[in-house]
Short mmCIF file of C-alpha atoms in Angstrom, two decimals:
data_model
loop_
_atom_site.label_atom_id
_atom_site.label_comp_id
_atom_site.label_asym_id
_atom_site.label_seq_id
_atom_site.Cartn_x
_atom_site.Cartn_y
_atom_site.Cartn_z
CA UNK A 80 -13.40 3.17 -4.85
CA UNK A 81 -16.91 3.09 -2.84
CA UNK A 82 -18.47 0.60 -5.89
CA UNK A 83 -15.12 -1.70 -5.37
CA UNK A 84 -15.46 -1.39 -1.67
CA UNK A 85 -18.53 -3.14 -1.92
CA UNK A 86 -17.62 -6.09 -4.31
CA UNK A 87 -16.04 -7.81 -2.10
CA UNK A 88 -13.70 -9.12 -5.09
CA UNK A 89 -9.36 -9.04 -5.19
CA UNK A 90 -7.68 -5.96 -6.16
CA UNK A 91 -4.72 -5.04 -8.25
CA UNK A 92 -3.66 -1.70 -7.58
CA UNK A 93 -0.86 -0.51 -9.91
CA UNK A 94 1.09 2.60 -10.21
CA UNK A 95 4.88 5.02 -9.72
CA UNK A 96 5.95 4.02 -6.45
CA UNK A 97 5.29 6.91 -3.71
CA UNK A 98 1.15 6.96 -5.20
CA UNK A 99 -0.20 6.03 -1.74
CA UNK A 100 -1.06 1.95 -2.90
CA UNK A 101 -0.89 0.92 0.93
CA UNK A 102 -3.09 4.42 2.03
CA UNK A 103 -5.94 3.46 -0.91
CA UNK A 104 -6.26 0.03 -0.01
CA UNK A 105 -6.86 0.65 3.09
CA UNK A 106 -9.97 3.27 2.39
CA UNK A 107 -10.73 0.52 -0.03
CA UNK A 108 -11.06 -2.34 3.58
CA UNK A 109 -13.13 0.59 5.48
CA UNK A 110 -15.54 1.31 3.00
CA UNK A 111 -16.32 -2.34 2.49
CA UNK A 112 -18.46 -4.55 4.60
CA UNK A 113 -14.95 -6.25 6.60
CA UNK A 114 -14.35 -2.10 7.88
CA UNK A 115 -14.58 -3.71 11.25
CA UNK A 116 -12.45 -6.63 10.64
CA UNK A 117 -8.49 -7.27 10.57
CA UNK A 118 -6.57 -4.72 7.41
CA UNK A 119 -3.40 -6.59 7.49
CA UNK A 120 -0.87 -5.16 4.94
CA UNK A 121 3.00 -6.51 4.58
CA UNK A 122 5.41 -5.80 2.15
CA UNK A 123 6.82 -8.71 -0.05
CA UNK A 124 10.16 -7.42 -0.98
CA UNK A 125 11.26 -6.76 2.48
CA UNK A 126 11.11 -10.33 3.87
CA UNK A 127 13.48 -13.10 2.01
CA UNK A 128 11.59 -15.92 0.74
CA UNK A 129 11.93 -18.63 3.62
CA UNK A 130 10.83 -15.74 5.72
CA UNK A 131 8.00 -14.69 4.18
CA UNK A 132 6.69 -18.12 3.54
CA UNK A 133 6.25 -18.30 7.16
CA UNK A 134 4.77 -15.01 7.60
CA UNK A 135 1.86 -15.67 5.44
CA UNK A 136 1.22 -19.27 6.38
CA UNK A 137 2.43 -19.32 9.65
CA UNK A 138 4.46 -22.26 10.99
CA UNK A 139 4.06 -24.79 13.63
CA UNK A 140 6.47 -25.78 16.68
CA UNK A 141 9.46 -27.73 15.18
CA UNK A 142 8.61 -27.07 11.78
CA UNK A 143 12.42 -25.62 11.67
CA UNK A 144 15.20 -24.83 13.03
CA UNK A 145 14.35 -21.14 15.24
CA UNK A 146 11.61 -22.02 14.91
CA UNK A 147 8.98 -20.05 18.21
CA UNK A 148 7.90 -23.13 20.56
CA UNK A 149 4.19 -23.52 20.45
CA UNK A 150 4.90 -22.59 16.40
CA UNK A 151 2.76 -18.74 15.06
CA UNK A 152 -0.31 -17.39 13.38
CA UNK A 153 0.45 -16.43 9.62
CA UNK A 154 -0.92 -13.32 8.18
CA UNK A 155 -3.50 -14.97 6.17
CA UNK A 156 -5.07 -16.28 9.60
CA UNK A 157 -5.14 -12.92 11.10
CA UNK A 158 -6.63 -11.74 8.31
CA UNK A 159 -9.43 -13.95 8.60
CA UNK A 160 -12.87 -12.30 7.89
CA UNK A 161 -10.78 -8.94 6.96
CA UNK A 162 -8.70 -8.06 4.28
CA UNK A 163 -4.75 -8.66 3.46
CA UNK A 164 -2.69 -6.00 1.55
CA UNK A 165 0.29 -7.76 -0.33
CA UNK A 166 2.37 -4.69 -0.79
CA UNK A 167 5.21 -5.20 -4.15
CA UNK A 168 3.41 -8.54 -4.56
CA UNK A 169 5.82 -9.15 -7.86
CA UNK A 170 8.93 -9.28 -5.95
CA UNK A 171 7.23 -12.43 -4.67
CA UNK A 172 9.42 -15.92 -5.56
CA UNK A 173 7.67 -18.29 -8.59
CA UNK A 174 7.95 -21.14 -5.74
CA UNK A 175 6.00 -18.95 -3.44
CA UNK A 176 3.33 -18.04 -6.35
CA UNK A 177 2.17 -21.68 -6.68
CA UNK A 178 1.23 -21.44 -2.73
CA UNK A 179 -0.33 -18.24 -3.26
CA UNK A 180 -2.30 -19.09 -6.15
CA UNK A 181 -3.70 -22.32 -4.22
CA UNK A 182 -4.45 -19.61 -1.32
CA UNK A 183 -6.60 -17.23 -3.31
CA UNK A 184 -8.40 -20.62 -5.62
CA UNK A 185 -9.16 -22.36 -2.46
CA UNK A 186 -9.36 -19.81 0.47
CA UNK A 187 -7.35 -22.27 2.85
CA UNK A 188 -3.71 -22.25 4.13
CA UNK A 189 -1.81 -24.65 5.32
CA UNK A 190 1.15 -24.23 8.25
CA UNK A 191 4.24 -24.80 7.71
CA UNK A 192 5.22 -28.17 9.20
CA UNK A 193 1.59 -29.42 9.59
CA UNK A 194 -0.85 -31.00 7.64
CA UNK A 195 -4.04 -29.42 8.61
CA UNK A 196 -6.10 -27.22 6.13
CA UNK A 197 -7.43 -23.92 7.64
CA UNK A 198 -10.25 -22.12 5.55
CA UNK A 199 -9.75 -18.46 5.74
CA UNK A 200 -12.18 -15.79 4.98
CA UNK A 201 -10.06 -13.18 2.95
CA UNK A 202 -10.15 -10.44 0.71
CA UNK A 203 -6.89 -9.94 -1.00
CA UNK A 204 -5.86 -6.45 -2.35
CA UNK A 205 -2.37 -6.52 -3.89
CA UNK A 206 -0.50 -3.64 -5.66
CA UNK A 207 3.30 -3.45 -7.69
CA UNK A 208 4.80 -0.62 -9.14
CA UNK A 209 6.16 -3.27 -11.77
CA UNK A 210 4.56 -3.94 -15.11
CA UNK A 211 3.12 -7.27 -13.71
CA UNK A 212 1.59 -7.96 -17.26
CA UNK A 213 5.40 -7.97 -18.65
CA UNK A 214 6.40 -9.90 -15.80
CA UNK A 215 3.72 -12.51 -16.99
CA UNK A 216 5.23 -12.70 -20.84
CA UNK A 217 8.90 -12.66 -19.15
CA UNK A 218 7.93 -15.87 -17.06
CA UNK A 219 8.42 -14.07 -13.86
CA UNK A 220 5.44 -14.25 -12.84
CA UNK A 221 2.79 -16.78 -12.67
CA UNK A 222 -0.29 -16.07 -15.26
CA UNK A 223 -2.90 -18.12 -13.68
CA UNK A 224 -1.89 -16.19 -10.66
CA UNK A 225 -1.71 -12.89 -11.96
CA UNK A 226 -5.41 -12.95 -13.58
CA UNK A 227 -6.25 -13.88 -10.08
CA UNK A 228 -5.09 -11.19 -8.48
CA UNK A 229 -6.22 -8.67 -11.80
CA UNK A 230 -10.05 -9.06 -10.80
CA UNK A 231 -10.75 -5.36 -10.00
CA UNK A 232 -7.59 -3.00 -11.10
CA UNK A 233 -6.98 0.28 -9.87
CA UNK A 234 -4.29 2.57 -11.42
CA UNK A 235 -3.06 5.31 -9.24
CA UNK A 236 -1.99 7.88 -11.30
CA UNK A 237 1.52 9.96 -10.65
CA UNK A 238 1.03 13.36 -8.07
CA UNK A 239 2.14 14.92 -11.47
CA UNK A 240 -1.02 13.38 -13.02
CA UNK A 241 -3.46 14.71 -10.28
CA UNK A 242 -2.39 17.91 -9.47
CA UNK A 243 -6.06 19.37 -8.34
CA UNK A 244 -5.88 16.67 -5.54
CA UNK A 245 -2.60 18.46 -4.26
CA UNK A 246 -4.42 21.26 -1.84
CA UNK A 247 -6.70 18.43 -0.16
CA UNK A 248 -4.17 15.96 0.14
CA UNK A 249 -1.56 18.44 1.54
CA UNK A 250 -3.86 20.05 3.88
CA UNK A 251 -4.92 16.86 5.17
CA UNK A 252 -0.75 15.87 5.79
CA UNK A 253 -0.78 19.79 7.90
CA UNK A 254 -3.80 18.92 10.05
CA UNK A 255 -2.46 15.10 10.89
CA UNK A 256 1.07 16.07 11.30
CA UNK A 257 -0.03 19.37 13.39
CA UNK A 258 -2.03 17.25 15.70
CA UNK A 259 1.58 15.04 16.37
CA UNK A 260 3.81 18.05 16.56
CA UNK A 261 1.72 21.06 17.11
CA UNK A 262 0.03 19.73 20.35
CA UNK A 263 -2.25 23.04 22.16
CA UNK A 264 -0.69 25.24 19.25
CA UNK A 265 -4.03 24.95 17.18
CA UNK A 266 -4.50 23.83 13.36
CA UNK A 267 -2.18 25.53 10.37
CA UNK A 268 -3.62 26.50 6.91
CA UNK A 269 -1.84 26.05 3.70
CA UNK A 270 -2.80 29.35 1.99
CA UNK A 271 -4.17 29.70 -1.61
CA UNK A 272 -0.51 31.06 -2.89
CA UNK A 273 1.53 27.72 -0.82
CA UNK A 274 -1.35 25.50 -2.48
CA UNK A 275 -0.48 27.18 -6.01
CA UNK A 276 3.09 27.30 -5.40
CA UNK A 277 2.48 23.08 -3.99
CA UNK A 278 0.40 22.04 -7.28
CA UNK A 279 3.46 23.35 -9.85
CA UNK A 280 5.96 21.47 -8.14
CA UNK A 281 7.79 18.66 -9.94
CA UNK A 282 6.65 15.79 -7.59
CA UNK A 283 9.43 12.59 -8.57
CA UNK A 284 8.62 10.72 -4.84
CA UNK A 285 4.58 11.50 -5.54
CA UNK A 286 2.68 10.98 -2.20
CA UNK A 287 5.64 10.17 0.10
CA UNK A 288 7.32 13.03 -1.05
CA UNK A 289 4.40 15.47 -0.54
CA UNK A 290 4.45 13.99 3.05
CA UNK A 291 7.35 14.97 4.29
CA UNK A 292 7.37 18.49 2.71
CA UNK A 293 4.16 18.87 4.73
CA UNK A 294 6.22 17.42 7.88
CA UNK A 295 9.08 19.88 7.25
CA UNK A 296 6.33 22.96 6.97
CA UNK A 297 4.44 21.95 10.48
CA UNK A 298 7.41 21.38 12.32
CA UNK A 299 9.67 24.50 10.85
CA UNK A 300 6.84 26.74 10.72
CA UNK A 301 5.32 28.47 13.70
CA UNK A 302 2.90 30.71 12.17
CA UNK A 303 -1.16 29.32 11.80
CA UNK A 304 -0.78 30.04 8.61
CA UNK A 305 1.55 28.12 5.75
CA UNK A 306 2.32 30.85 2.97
CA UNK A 307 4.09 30.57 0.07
CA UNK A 308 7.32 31.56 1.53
CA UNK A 309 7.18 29.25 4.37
CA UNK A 310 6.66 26.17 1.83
CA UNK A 311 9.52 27.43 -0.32
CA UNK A 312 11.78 27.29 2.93
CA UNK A 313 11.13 23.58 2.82
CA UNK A 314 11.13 22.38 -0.81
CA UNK A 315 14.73 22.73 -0.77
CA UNK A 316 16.14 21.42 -3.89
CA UNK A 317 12.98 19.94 -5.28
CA UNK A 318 11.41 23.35 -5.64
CA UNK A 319 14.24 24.29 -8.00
CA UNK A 320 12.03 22.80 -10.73
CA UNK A 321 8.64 23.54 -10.87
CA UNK A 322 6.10 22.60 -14.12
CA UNK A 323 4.88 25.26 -16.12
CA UNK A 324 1.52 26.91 -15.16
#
């Protein structure tokens, strides 16, 4: 990630949903030269279209109805000299791709309701959990826009697929969760049996999942150290299945 951090090029990161997309493009913006710039991430498929149109762009006063008097910044203007994170960028409308695409050929926006160009200084790191390629020979999504976006590609494997990482990443959950919940009752250690026990598990929500087993642990568990039992208090039903050794 380090030699993409300094490129300075887009990003397409790809993989299951739950792989930590929005968490690795974000140590992809602090490693790079914009660290001390804007990382401004938003999530396509949770805004309609008309709504994230203005979002992005931004929107001047009267430029609809509701619309805020003195009109707003769009992300791509706070994002200026930093980087923008376009979170489940293929749930994104083919109207909205043909603004898009101008925004990443050009590097200017336009408000909505105005007719003044603004150049922006961006990096844009996008990521899908979709088959964007398919999408492409589907006609869902935009080609010219898609190799755009596919300059640099990451693939995030599953938690399945990366199983070493498991101890570091769920140690890592224990000491940031501890420091929320465990105020002045110092750090927790996952022991070598919970980390064994952790890296066999059957992980279907990956990352997210991982997360708030490691929640469950700090908060349940009083001890300063996280055994094997104590985990398998909190798997619940997902430690029912757990891969082979």
């Amino acid at each position: 990630s380090d030699l993409y951090a300094q490129a300075d090029l887009d990003v397409l990161i790809t993989g299951p949903s739950g792989t930590g997309k929005e968490l690795f493009a974000q140590s992809i913006h602090n490693a790079s030269s914009r660290q001390d710039q804007p990382f401004v991430a938003i999530n396509c498929a949770a805004l309609n279209e008309n709504l994230l149109e203005s979002e992005l762009f931004g929107y001047v006063e009267g430029a609809f109805t509701g619309a805020s008097r003195g009109g707003k910044t769009g992300l791509f203007e706070e994002a200026h000299g930093g980087t923008i994170f376009l979170d489940e960028v293929a749930e994104i409308s083919t109207a909205l791709q043909c603004k898009l695409l101008r925004v990443l050929q050009e590097r200017e926006i336009m408000r909505l309701g105005d007719n003044r160009i603004i150049p922006i200084d961006i990096r844009v790191i996008a990521a899908t959990n979709k088959d964007l390629f398919s999408y492409v020979q589907e006609g869902k999504f935009r080609e010219d826009l898609y190799y755009r976006l596919d300059v640099l590609r990451v693939r995030l494997p599953s938690l399945n697929e990366r199983a070493g990482d498991i101890p570091a990443l769920a140690q890592h959950f224990v000491d940031a969760y501890g420091a929320r919940y465990r105020a002045g009752q110092g750090p927790q250690h996952l022991s070598p049996e919970a980390c064994d026990l952790l890296e066999h598990v059957r992980w279907y929500g990956n990352i997210r999942q991982l997360k708030n087993i490691c929640l469950r642990a700090v908060v349940s568990c009083p001890g300063r150290v996280l055994g094997a039992q104590d985990i398998r208090g909190v798997l619940g039903d997902e430690g029912s299945e757990l891969r082979a050794a």
